[in-house]
Amino acid sequence: MPLDTLSDSPQSDVTSAMTFKDTELTLGIPGEPTRSPAGKFCTKRGFIETVDLNLRTSTSKPRGKTHADEVDDKSDDVVSGACKTPASKTQVVGWPPVRSYRKKALKSCKYVKVAVDGAPYLRKVDLETYNSYQELLMALEKMFTCFKIRGNYLGESKVIDPMKEMEYVPTYEDKDGDWMLVGDVPWKMFIESCKRIRLMKSSEAVGLAPRTPPRCKTTT
Amino acid sequence: MMNYFPDEVLEHVFDFVTSHRDRNAVSLVCKLWYRVERFSRQRVFIGNCYAISPERLIDRFPGVKALTLKGKPHFADFNLVPQDWGGYVQPWIEALARSRIGLEELRLKRMVVSDESLDVLSRSFTNFKSLVLVSCEGFTTDGLEAIAANCRFLRELDLQENEIEEKKNLWLGCFPDSCTSLVSLNFACLKEINLVALERLVARNPNLKSLKLNRAVPLEALQRILMRAPQLVDLGTGSFVLDRDSDDSETYRKLRGTILKCRSIRNLSGFLEVAPRCLPAIYPICLNLTYLNLSYAAGIHGSELIKLIRLCGKLQRLWILDYIGDKGLEIVASTCKDLQELRVFPSDPFGAGHAAVTETGLVAISSGCPKLNSLLYFCQQMTNAALIAVAKNCPNFIRFRLCILDPTKPDPVTMQPLDEGFGAIVQSSKRLRRLSLSGLLTDRVFLYIGMYAEQLEMLSIAFAGESDKGMLYVLNGCKKLRKLEIRDSPFGDMALLRDVGKYETMRSLWMSSCDVTLGGCKTLAKQMPRLNVEIINENDQMEFAHEDSQKVEKMYLYRTLVGPRKDAPEFVWTLV
């Protein structure tokens, strides 16, 4: 099916991904006058725009061109990438169409106990609130501020002097009951299988090959 | 000739006519048949509880024993319908109770059920046997106590995906010792349960065929329960985890032994919590399974999932999470040759991430499983070529529901809309009854649907189409259309008003975030007094200008014989 190209549209030079503009859908009852300062012809409010609209306003938002234009002007790059998922995708009400019961069931509130060798009491964290190992470890560091947690495998090189400060290795107990080093499996898999976390003193973590750059191996 | 038969003979003949539609057709033949049919009808299906009143139901079918009622529109499942919209079962139960109807079975979907309703239900119908609640809300475990305590001949209590407030954990203990008639019990949607009461209940109900447990039932208890109920056909496990404690190997060994005795299990679900290393215990029953539902088993993925699938050669229905991946679907395709229904749910239902399956997995399934007739597939992307291949391999679709996580995504290879792909599906599956679309779609897909989808009864549209023409193609072409639900698509008054009579041939129409205006809806309501045209305005109460040119955020219209409903909340405005 031949698609009209809006080659004269001012936005067509914005994107290198030609395709979205080329496949741009237009709506409008035949005979309706075009009115669009941005030069677009009664553009169908796309999914991305809906995301933005839903975030910003209640359903009483003024519908139609002006609002869409505001969104369009700044979301061109996003709009042009309709074929690829925007990096930080926010949610549209009711999409994807999954029953809330199912959403709740799969969204397990994943609270796990965190024990630190030497600390008088344990803490609990909800793993679901973090998106990566980095975030989790940063949060743990905040929780147990007197300890420094070794996290070099995330690409940060923390040079830690084992003589001066206590160094801890984050480990966790998985569903099978085994104690594992935090960081080996993908984050999502980790959340699913982690039952509790223990920050183990480095001196005890003998035998666990740390996932650190080679020069740090000398510290174990 | 039939007119000379006494009524009893006609009635006897009608006994063999069981489907609702056939019985409806029978009742239209002549007045005599209408009369005989209505007095002998025992099973009544009401797809929209606001289309008719309980009084009229009772008046026409005084012998009704089994009633199915549906309340909220389908999009309520996805939070598009505000709380307190309606769908209350109370008036129905009260009316049936008052009229001394001999109700035995009640099946409710998307309705609001109160503890009081359950209490009245439990006390009013001495032969009450079966209660099935699907996606309902509004009740607590107190209501379940009433059912358990008072329904002396209860055979079935099936709670599917309901929102139930859990108070005291006593309801299961309210089944009297004399309750030995249970055939089906499903409480998977609850968080707690009284284990002791459960085990006792199972022990004294030897006819139990279907049992679906919840998370609170640990593996040890499952083993004991299965010991008592080796006759189960349908099992939903609860927690399938063993800790590394001292006697777990003993428990595991016992479990394996017990499961070996459960030769009748054909349907397996649950695994709400699971330790993969315990899975081998169920391997022996996999080869007999015809239905496997792992769609809540977030703990089973990777090689464990594959190992399990490989053993299930007789599967006809499979519900899984997209952890299975395209590769896993290839294995399904080579293992499950009898597969008829496949549902692949997103493991990340908030849609922020990636689905792990693409068009590749679907094509593999279609080539390995030609009997496939029902599909629900949440995926990352889809291509026209894949859909065309699927259409060719599987011409028997009755249900085809595709959900691409990014709903306006084109074919990533050609960057084209998916019109041709869906067109191929509707053209090849001549018996298609239900269709859900997604991806980048123009008016053309609707042209195809109108042309080819002759048996289509339900169509779900989101972020699709370009103009009113799209909607018109569907309304004109799909003669059997019953339910149409549309969101975020550019269809407006012109399409809405072109053929107003069409809506009386349908159960309902939902349109949200489209281009229909208040004026258009008013016009429709005026012309069609036997439609309820509801405007839902939760946020707009202050600002809704009541201007005819203003676009309507949510409109739900449905045919009805009883006029505007009296229980509509403030934010629902029924146009007249």
JSON list of C-alpha atoms in Angstrom, two decimals, chain A residues 102-211:
[
{"chain": "A", "resi": 102, "resn": "ARG", "atom": "CA", "xyz": [-2.35, -10.66, 37.17]},
{"chain": "A", "resi": 103, "resn": "LYS", "atom": "CA", "xyz": [-0.23, -7.53, 37.45]},
{"chain": "A", "resi": 104, "resn": "LYS", "atom": "CA", "xyz": [-0.45, -7.66, 41.20]},
{"chain": "A", "resi": 105, "resn": "ALA", "atom": "CA", "xyz": [0.31, -11.34, 41.33]},
{"chain": "A", "resi": 106, "resn": "LEU", "atom": "CA", "xyz": [3.43, -11.01, 39.25]},
{"chain": "A", "resi": 107, "resn": "LYS", "atom": "CA", "xyz": [4.53, -7.88, 41.02]},
{"chain": "A", "resi": 108, "resn": "SER", "atom": "CA", "xyz": [5.66, -9.64, 44.13]},
{"chain": "A", "resi": 109, "resn": "CYS", "atom": "CA", "xyz": [6.55, -7.35, 46.93]},
{"chain": "A", "resi": 110, "resn": "LYS", "atom": "CA", "xyz": [9.95, -8.80, 47.33]},
{"chain": "A", "resi": 111, "resn": "TYR", "atom": "CA", "xyz": [11.09, -8.03, 50.85]},
{"chain": "A", "resi": 112, "resn": "VAL", "atom": "CA", "xyz": [14.20, -9.86, 51.88]},
{"chain": "A", "resi": 113, "resn": "LYS", "atom": "CA", "xyz": [16.20, -9.77, 55.07]},
{"chain": "A", "resi": 114, "resn": "VAL", "atom": "CA", "xyz": [19.64, -8.24, 54.95]},
{"chain": "A", "resi": 115, "resn": "ALA", "atom": "CA", "xyz": [22.18, -9.41, 57.49]},
{"chain": "A", "resi": 116, "resn": "VAL", "atom": "CA", "xyz": [25.59, -7.90, 57.94]},
{"chain": "A", "resi": 117, "resn": "ASP", "atom": "CA", "xyz": [28.26, -9.79, 59.79]},
{"chain": "A", "resi": 118, "resn": "GLY", "atom": "CA", "xyz": [28.76, -8.05, 63.07]},
{"chain": "A", "resi": 119, "resn": "ALA", "atom": "CA", "xyz": [25.63, -5.93, 63.03]},
{"chain": "A", "resi": 120, "resn": "PRO", "atom": "CA", "xyz": [23.29, -6.41, 65.99]},
{"chain": "A", "resi": 121, "resn": "TYR", "atom": "CA", "xyz": [20.11, -6.56, 63.93]},
{"chain": "A", "resi": 122, "resn": "LEU", "atom": "CA", "xyz": [18.92, -7.23, 60.43]},
{"chain": "A", "resi": 123, "resn": "ARG", "atom": "CA", "xyz": [17.22, -4.98, 57.96]},
{"chain": "A", "resi": 124, "resn": "LYS", "atom": "CA", "xyz": [14.72, -5.62, 55.22]},
{"chain": "A", "resi": 125, "resn": "VAL", "atom": "CA", "xyz": [14.70, -4.29, 51.69]},
{"chain": "A", "resi": 126, "resn": "ASP", "atom": "CA", "xyz": [12.16, -4.56, 48.94]},
{"chain": "A", "resi": 127, "resn": "LEU", "atom": "CA", "xyz": [14.11, -5.74, 45.94]},
{"chain": "A", "resi": 128, "resn": "GLU", "atom": "CA", "xyz": [11.34, -4.64, 43.62]},
{"chain": "A", "resi": 129, "resn": "THR", "atom": "CA", "xyz": [12.14, -1.02, 44.29]},
{"chain": "A", "resi": 130, "resn": "TYR", "atom": "CA", "xyz": [15.51, -1.27, 42.62]},
{"chain": "A", "resi": 131, "resn": "ASN", "atom": "CA", "xyz": [16.29, -1.68, 38.97]},
{"chain": "A", "resi": 132, "resn": "SER", "atom": "CA", "xyz": [19.86, -2.84, 39.12]},
{"chain": "A", "resi": 133, "resn": "TYR", "atom": "CA", "xyz": [22.58, -4.22, 41.32]},
{"chain": "A", "resi": 134, "resn": "GLN", "atom": "CA", "xyz": [24.07, -0.78, 41.46]},
{"chain": "A", "resi": 135, "resn": "GLU", "atom": "CA", "xyz": [20.97, 0.71, 42.99]},
{"chain": "A", "resi": 136, "resn": "LEU", "atom": "CA", "xyz": [20.64, -2.09, 45.47]},
{"chain": "A", "resi": 137, "resn": "LEU", "atom": "CA", "xyz": [24.22, -1.83, 46.64]},
{"chain": "A", "resi": 138, "resn": "MET", "atom": "CA", "xyz": [24.02, 1.90, 46.95]},
{"chain": "A", "resi": 139, "resn": "ALA", "atom": "CA", "xyz": [20.94, 1.52, 49.08]},
{"chain": "A", "resi": 140, "resn": "LEU", "atom": "CA", "xyz": [22.64, -1.09, 51.23]},
{"chain": "A", "resi": 141, "resn": "GLU", "atom": "CA", "xyz": [25.61, 1.17, 51.68]},
{"chain": "A", "resi": 142, "resn": "LYS", "atom": "CA", "xyz": [23.31, 3.89, 52.89]},
{"chain": "A", "resi": 143, "resn": "MET", "atom": "CA", "xyz": [21.64, 1.49, 55.27]},
{"chain": "A", "resi": 144, "resn": "PHE", "atom": "CA", "xyz": [24.84, 0.28, 56.77]},
{"chain": "A", "resi": 145, "resn": "THR", "atom": "CA", "xyz": [26.85, 3.43, 56.52]},
{"chain": "A", "resi": 146, "resn": "CYS", "atom": "CA", "xyz": [29.77, 2.31, 58.56]},
{"chain": "A", "resi": 147, "resn": "PHE", "atom": "CA", "xyz": [30.62, -0.42, 56.12]},
{"chain": "A", "resi": 148, "resn": "LYS", "atom": "CA", "xyz": [32.00, -0.22, 52.69]},
{"chain": "A", "resi": 149, "resn": "ILE", "atom": "CA", "xyz": [30.65, -2.70, 50.25]},
{"chain": "A", "resi": 150, "resn": "ARG", "atom": "CA", "xyz": [32.81, -4.02, 47.51]},
{"chain": "A", "resi": 151, "resn": "GLY", "atom": "CA", "xyz": [31.12, -3.46, 44.24]},
{"chain": "A", "resi": 152, "resn": "ASN", "atom": "CA", "xyz": [33.86, -3.31, 41.67]},
{"chain": "A", "resi": 153, "resn": "TYR", "atom": "CA", "xyz": [32.21, -5.71, 39.34]},
{"chain": "A", "resi": 154, "resn": "LEU", "atom": "CA", "xyz": [29.86, -3.02, 38.30]},
{"chain": "A", "resi": 155, "resn": "GLY", "atom": "CA", "xyz": [32.58, -1.24, 36.53]},
{"chain": "A", "resi": 156, "resn": "GLU", "atom": "CA", "xyz": [33.38, 1.14, 39.29]},
{"chain": "A", "resi": 157, "resn": "SER", "atom": "CA", "xyz": [36.77, 0.64, 40.64]},
{"chain": "A", "resi": 158, "resn": "LYS", "atom": "CA", "xyz": [36.62, 1.15, 44.31]},
{"chain": "A", "resi": 159, "resn": "VAL", "atom": "CA", "xyz": [40.00, 0.88, 45.77]},
{"chain": "A", "resi": 160, "resn": "ILE", "atom": "CA", "xyz": [39.46, -0.31, 49.25]},
{"chain": "A", "resi": 161, "resn": "ASP", "atom": "CA", "xyz": [42.17, -0.68, 51.76]},
{"chain": "A", "resi": 162, "resn": "PRO", "atom": "CA", "xyz": [41.37, -3.84, 53.63]},
{"chain": "A", "resi": 163, "resn": "MET", "atom": "CA", "xyz": [43.51, -2.82, 56.56]},
{"chain": "A", "resi": 164, "resn": "LYS", "atom": "CA", "xyz": [41.73, 0.41, 57.28]},
{"chain": "A", "resi": 165, "resn": "GLU", "atom": "CA", "xyz": [38.11, -0.43, 56.62]},
{"chain": "A", "resi": 166, "resn": "MET", "atom": "CA", "xyz": [36.04, -3.53, 56.90]},
{"chain": "A", "resi": 167, "resn": "GLU", "atom": "CA", "xyz": [35.21, -4.82, 53.51]},
{"chain": "A", "resi": 168, "resn": "TYR", "atom": "CA", "xyz": [32.12, -6.82, 52.83]},
{"chain": "A", "resi": 169, "resn": "VAL", "atom": "CA", "xyz": [31.14, -9.07, 50.03]},
{"chain": "A", "resi": 170, "resn": "PRO", "atom": "CA", "xyz": [27.44, -9.14, 49.18]},
{"chain": "A", "resi": 171, "resn": "THR", "atom": "CA", "xyz": [26.10, -12.66, 49.05]},
{"chain": "A", "resi": 172, "resn": "TYR", "atom": "CA", "xyz": [22.59, -14.06, 48.91]},
{"chain": "A", "resi": 173, "resn": "GLU", "atom": "CA", "xyz": [20.73, -17.25, 49.56]},
{"chain": "A", "resi": 174, "resn": "ASP", "atom": "CA", "xyz": [18.81, -18.48, 46.55]},
{"chain": "A", "resi": 175, "resn": "LYS", "atom": "CA", "xyz": [15.69, -20.57, 46.27]},
{"chain": "A", "resi": 176, "resn": "ASP", "atom": "CA", "xyz": [17.69, -23.76, 46.38]},
{"chain": "A", "resi": 177, "resn": "GLY", "atom": "CA", "xyz": [19.24, -22.71, 49.66]},
{"chain": "A", "resi": 178, "resn": "ASP", "atom": "CA", "xyz": [22.69, -22.09, 48.25]},
{"chain": "A", "resi": 179, "resn": "TRP", "atom": "CA", "xyz": [24.77, -19.04, 49.10]},
{"chain": "A", "resi": 180, "resn": "MET", "atom": "CA", "xyz": [25.74, -17.16, 45.99]},
{"chain": "A", "resi": 181, "resn": "LEU", "atom": "CA", "xyz": [27.76, -14.11, 45.13]},
{"chain": "A", "resi": 182, "resn": "VAL", "atom": "CA", "xyz": [25.60, -11.15, 44.27]},
{"chain": "A", "resi": 183, "resn": "GLY", "atom": "CA", "xyz": [25.99, -10.06, 40.69]},
{"chain": "A", "resi": 184, "resn": "ASP", "atom": "CA", "xyz": [26.42, -13.18, 38.62]},
{"chain": "A", "resi": 185, "resn": "VAL", "atom": "CA", "xyz": [22.94, -13.53, 37.17]},
{"chain": "A", "resi": 186, "resn": "PRO", "atom": "CA", "xyz": [20.78, -10.96, 35.42]},
{"chain": "A", "resi": 187, "resn": "TRP", "atom": "CA", "xyz": [19.04, -8.62, 37.79]},
{"chain": "A", "resi": 188, "resn": "LYS", "atom": "CA", "xyz": [15.54, -9.93, 37.18]},
{"chain": "A", "resi": 189, "resn": "MET", "atom": "CA", "xyz": [16.62, -13.47, 37.77]},
{"chain": "A", "resi": 190, "resn": "PHE", "atom": "CA", "xyz": [18.31, -12.37, 40.95]},
{"chain": "A", "resi": 191, "resn": "ILE", "atom": "CA", "xyz": [15.15, -10.75, 42.32]},
{"chain": "A", "resi": 192, "resn": "GLU", "atom": "CA", "xyz": [13.22, -13.88, 41.60]},
{"chain": "A", "resi": 193, "resn": "SER", "atom": "CA", "xyz": [15.61, -16.23, 43.30]},
{"chain": "A", "resi": 194, "resn": "CYS", "atom": "CA", "xyz": [16.96, -14.20, 46.18]},
{"chain": "A", "resi": 195, "resn": "LYS", "atom": "CA", "xyz": [15.57, -15.15, 49.57]},
{"chain": "A", "resi": 196, "resn": "ARG", "atom": "CA", "xyz": [17.88, -13.25, 51.82]},
{"chain": "A", "resi": 197, "resn": "ILE", "atom": "CA", "xyz": [21.06, -11.24, 51.65]},
{"chain": "A", "resi": 198, "resn": "ARG", "atom": "CA", "xyz": [24.15, -11.46, 53.78]},
{"chain": "A", "resi": 199, "resn": "LEU", "atom": "CA", "xyz": [27.01, -9.06, 53.69]},
{"chain": "A", "resi": 200, "resn": "MET", "atom": "CA", "xyz": [29.87, -11.33, 54.42]},
{"chain": "A", "resi": 201, "resn": "LYS", "atom": "CA", "xyz": [33.17, -10.20, 55.79]},
{"chain": "A", "resi": 202, "resn": "SER", "atom": "CA", "xyz": [35.79, -10.31, 53.09]},
{"chain": "A", "resi": 203, "resn": "SER", "atom": "CA", "xyz": [38.05, -12.38, 55.21]},
{"chain": "A", "resi": 204, "resn": "GLU", "atom": "CA", "xyz": [35.46, -15.09, 55.21]},
{"chain": "A", "resi": 205, "resn": "ALA", "atom": "CA", "xyz": [34.86, -14.90, 51.51]},
{"chain": "A", "resi": 206, "resn": "VAL", "atom": "CA", "xyz": [37.79, -17.07, 50.77]},
{"chain": "A", "resi": 207, "resn": "GLY", "atom": "CA", "xyz": [37.37, -19.23, 47.74]},
{"chain": "A", "resi": 208, "resn": "LEU", "atom": "CA", "xyz": [34.81, -17.04, 46.07]},
{"chain": "A", "resi": 209, "resn": "ALA", "atom": "CA", "xyz": [36.50, -15.71, 42.96]},
{"chain": "A", "resi": 210, "resn": "PRO", "atom": "CA", "xyz": [35.58, -12.05, 43.02]},
{"chain": "A", "resi": 211, "resn": "ARG", "atom": "CA", "xyz": [34.40, -10.55, 39.81]}
]
